[in-house]
Coordinates of C-alpha atoms and ligand atoms in Angstrom, one line a residue:
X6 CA 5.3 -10.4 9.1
X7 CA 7.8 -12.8 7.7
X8 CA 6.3 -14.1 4.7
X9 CA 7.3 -16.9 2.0
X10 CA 10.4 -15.8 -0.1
X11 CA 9.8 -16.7 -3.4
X12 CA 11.1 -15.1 -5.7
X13 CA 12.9 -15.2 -9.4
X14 CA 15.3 -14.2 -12.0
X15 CA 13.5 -11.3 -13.9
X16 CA 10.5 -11.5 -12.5
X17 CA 9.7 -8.4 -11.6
X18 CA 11.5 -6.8 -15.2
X19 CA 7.5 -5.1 -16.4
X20 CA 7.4 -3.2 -12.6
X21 CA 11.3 -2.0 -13.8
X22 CA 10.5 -1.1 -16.6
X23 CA 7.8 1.1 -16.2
X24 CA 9.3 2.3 -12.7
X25 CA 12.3 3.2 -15.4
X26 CA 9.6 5.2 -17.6
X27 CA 7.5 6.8 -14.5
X28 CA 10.0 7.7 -12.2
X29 CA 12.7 8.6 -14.5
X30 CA 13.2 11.6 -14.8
X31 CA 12.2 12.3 -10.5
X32 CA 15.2 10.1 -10.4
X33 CA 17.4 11.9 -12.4
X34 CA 16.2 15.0 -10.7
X35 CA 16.7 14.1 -6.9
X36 CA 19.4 15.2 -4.9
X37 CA 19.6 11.7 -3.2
X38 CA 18.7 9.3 -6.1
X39 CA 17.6 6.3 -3.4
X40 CA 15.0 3.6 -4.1
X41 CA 13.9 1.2 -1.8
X42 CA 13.0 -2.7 -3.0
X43 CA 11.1 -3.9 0.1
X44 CA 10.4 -7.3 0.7
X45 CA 13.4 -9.1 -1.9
X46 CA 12.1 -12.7 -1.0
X47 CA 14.8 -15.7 -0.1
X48 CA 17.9 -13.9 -3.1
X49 CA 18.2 -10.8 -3.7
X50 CA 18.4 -11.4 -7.3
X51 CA 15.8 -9.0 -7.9
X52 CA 17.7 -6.2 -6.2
X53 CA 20.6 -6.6 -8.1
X54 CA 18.5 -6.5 -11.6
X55 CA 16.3 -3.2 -10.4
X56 CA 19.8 -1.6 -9.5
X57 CA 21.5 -2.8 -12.7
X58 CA 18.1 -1.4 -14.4
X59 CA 18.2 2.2 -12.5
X60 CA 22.1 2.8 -12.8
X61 CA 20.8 3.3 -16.9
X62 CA 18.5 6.2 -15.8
X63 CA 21.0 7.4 -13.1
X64 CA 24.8 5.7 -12.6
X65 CA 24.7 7.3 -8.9
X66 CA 21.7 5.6 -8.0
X67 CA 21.6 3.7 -4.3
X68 CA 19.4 1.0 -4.0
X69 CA 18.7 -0.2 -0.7
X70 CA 16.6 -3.9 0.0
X71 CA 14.6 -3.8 3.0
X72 CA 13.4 -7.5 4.1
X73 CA 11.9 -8.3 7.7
X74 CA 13.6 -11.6 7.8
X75 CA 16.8 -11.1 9.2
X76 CA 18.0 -14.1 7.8
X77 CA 17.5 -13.0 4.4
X78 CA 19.1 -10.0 5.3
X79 CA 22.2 -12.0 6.0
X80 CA 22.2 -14.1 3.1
X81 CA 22.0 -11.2 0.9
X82 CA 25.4 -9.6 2.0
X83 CA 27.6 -11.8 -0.3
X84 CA 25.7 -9.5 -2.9
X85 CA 26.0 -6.0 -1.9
X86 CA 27.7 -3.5 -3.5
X87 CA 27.9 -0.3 -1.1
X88 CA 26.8 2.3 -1.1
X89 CA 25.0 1.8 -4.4
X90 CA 23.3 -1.7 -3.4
X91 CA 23.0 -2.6 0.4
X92 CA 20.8 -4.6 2.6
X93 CA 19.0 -3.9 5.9
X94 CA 16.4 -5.1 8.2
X95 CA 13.2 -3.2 8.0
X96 CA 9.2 -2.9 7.5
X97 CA 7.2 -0.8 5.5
X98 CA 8.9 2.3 7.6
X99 CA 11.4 1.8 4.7
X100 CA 14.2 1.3 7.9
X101 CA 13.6 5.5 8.5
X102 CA 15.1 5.7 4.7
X103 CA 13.5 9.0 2.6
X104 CA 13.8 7.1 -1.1
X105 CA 12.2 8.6 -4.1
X106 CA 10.9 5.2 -4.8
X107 CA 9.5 2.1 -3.2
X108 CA 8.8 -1.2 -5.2
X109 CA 6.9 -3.4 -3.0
X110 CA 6.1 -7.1 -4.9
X111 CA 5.0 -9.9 -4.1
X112 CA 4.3 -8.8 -0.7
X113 CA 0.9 -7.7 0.7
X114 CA 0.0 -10.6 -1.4
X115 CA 0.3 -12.4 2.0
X116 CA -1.3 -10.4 4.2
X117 CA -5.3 -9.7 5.0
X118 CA -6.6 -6.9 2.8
X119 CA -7.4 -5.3 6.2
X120 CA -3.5 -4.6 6.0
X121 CA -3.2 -2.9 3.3
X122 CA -4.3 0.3 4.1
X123 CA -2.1 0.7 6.8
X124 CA 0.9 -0.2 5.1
X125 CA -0.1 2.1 2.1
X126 CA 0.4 4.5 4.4
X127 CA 3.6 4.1 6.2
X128 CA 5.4 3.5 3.2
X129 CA 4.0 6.8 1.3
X130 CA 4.8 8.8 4.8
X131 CA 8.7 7.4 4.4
X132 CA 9.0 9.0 0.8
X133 CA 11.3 12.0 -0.4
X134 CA 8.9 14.6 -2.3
X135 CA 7.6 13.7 -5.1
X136 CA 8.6 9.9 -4.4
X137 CA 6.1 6.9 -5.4
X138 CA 5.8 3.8 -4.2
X139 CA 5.1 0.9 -6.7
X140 CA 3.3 -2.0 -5.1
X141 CA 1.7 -5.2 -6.7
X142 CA 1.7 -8.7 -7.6
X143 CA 2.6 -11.4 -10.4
X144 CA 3.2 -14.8 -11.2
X145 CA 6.2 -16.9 -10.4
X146 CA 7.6 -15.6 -13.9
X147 CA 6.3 -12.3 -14.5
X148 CA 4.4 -12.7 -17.5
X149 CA 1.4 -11.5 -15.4
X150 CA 2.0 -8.7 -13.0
X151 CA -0.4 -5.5 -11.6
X152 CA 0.8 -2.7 -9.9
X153 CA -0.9 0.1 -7.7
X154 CA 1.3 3.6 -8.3
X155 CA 1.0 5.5 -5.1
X156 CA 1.9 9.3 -4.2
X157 CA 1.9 10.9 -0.8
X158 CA -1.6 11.8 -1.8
X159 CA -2.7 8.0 -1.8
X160 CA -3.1 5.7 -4.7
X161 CA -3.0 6.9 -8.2
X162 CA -3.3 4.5 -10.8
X163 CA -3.3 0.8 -11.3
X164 CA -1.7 -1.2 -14.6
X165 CA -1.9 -4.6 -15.3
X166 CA 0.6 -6.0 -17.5
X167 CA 1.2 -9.1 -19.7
X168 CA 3.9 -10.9 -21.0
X169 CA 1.2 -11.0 -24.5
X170 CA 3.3 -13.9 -26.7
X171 CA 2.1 -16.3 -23.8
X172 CA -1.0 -14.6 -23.2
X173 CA -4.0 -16.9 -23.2
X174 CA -7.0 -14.4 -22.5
X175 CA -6.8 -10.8 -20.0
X176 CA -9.2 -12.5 -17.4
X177 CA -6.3 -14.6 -16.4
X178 CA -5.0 -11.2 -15.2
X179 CA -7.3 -11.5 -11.9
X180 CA -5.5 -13.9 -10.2
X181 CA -2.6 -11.9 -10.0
X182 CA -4.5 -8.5 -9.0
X183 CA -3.0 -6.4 -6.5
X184 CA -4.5 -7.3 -2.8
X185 CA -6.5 -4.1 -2.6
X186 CA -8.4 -5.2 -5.2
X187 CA -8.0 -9.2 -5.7
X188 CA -11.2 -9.6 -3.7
X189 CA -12.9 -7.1 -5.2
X190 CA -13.3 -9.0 -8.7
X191 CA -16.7 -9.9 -8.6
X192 CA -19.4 -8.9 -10.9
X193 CA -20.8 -5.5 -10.6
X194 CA -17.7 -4.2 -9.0
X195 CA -15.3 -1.7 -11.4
X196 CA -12.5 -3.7 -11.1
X197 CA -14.7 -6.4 -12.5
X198 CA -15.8 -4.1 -15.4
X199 CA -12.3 -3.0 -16.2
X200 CA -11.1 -6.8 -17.1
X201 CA -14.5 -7.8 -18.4
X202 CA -13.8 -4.3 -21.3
X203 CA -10.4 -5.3 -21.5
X204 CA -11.7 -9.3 -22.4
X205 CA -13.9 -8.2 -24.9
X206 CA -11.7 -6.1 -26.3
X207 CA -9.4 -9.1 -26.5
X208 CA -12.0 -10.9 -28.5
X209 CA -13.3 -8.6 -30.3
X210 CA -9.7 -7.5 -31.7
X211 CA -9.0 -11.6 -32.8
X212 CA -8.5 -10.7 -36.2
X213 CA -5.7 -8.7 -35.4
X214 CA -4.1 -11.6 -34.1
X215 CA -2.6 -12.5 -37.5
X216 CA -0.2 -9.5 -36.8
X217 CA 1.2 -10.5 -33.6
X218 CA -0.4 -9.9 -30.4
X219 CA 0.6 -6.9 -29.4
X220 CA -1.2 -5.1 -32.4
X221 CA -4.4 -7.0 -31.0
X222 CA -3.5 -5.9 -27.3
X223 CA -3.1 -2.3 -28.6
X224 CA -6.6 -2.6 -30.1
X225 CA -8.0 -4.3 -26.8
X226 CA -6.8 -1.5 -24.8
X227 CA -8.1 1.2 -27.6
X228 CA -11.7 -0.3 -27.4
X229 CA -11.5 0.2 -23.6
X230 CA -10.4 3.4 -23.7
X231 CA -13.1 4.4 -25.9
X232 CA -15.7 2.3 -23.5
X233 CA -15.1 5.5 -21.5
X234 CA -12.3 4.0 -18.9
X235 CA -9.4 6.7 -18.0
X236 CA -6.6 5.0 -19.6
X237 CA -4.0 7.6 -18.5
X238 CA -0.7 6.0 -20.8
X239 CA 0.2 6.4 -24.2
X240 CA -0.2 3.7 -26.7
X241 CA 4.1 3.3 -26.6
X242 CA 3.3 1.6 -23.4
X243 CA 0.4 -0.6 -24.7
X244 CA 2.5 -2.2 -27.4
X245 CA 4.3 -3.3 -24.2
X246 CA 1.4 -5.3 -23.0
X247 CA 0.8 -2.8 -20.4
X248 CA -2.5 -1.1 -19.9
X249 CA -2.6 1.8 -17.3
X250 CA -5.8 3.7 -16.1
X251 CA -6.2 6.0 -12.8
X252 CA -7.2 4.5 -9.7
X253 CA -10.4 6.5 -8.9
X254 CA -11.9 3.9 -12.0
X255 CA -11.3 0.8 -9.3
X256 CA -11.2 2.0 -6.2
X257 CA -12.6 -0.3 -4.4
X258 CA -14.0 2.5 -1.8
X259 CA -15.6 3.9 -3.7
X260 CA -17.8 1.2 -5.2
X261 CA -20.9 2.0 -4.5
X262 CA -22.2 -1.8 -5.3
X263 CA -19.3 -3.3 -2.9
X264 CA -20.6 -1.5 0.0
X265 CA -24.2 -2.9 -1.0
X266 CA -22.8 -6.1 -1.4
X267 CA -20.6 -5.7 2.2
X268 CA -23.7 -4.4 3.9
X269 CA -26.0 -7.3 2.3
Ligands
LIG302 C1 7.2 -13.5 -2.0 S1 8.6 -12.6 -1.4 C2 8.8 -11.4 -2.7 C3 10.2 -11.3 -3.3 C4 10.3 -10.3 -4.4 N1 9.9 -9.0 -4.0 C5 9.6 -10.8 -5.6 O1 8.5 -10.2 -6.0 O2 10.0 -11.7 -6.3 C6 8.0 -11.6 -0.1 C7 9.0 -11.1 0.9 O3 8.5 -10.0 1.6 C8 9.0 -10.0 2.9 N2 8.1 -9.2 3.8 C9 6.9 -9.5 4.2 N3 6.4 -8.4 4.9 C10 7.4 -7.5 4.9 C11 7.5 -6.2 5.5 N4 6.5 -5.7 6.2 N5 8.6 -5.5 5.3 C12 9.7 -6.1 4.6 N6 9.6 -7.3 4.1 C13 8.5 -8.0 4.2 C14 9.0 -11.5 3.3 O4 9.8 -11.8 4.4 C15 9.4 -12.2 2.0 O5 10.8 -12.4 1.9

């Protein structure tokens, strides 16, 4: 469905960056380096950045935005670059396009999380082997962003991620949860208990403050690692304000109190 276009100069720069990190060197590797960006909003501004941001990785790479809204579509043209940076009409069939990646952002944040799973579906069904799709959600500026990393297996791993010099507490990470799991945050439910660790840790690591907040964001994400939560990155990603754990942790499916809670 057409959807508000909001969007914004570097905005989505954390998703690029880690897409950069993750899907590197399957980039490098493809025979047809092609990423989709589905759902570019009202500019396509952030389709010129992820391009500008691949072509480092890969100087062949094509980059293709896929928007609903034809009207976007047509107001994107002035901006394209062919055949490395076009524009088409299109839905989460990726416009019948195989790419090796698919950042969605910013746009199942509109629809009902009945949605979800269905789109989840056709967009991993459209991907080249080995291809992920990226899809999540932040905040008009991107200082808070989350992101589900999906395989043609399904999901595999969530990360939240913070801009940490304007970082008041984690918590404030909820509100910008991806929508498979933004309804999901309530107490008792793992989602829940990954952001309540990750608070604590916060806390508990205040001290560390004094020596900038990524050393106390590294700690945070140490003492939830050692809580027993599978943090599956390295800490050079954590100094990034990024924290990065596999899916089966939140799945929302298989949270045994959500169902209660559903069935109650
Ligand atoms: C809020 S904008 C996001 C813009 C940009 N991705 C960002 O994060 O800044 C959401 C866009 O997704 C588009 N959209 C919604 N559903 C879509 C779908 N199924 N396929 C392609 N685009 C879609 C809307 O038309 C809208 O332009």
């Amino acid at each position: 469905m057409v959807t508000r276009g909001t969007t914004n100069p570097n905005r989505l720069r954390r998703v690029d960056n880690w897409i950069v990190a993750h899907a590197g060197p399957a980039l490098r590797d493809a025979p047809d380096p092609l990423v989709v960006d589905l759902g570019y909003g009202a500019t396509p501004v952030t389709t010129v950045e992820l391009r500008a941001r691949l072509a480092r990785v890969r100087p062949d790479v094509r980059v293709v935005g896929v928007e609903i809204d034809p009207s976007r579509v047509a107001a994107a043209a002035p901006a394209a670059d062919p055949p490395l940076l076009t524009f088409v009409r299109g839905g989460f069939e990726l416009a019948g396009l195989s790419p090796v990646v698919v950042r969605a952002l910013n746009v199942l944040r509109q629809y009902d999380e009945a949605a979800v799973a269905a789109a989840w579906a056709t967009m991993t069904a459209g991907l080249a082997p080995g291809g992920i799709v990226v899809e999540g959600t932040c905040d008009e500026l991107g200082r808070l962003a989350s992101w589900v990393c999906l395989d043609a297996g399904g999901p595999r791993s969530l990360t939240l991620a913070a801009k940490l010099s304007t970082l008041d507490t984690p918590a404030t990470l909820a509100e910008r949860l991806p929508k498979s799991l933004i309804h999901h945050n309530v107490p008792g439910s793992p989602v829940h208990g990954l952001l309540r660790a990750l608070d604590d840790g916060w806390r508990d690591a205040a001290p560390y403050a004094t020596f900038g907040p990524r050393q106390r964001w590294q700690r945070a994400v140490a003492s939830v690692r050692a809580a027993g939560w599978p943090v599956v990155d390295r800490p050079t990603r954590w100094r990034l304000g990024e924290l990065t754990i596999a899916w089966s942790a939140v799945d929302p499916s298989s949270d045994v109190s959500d169902k209660s809670r559903k069935s109650s």
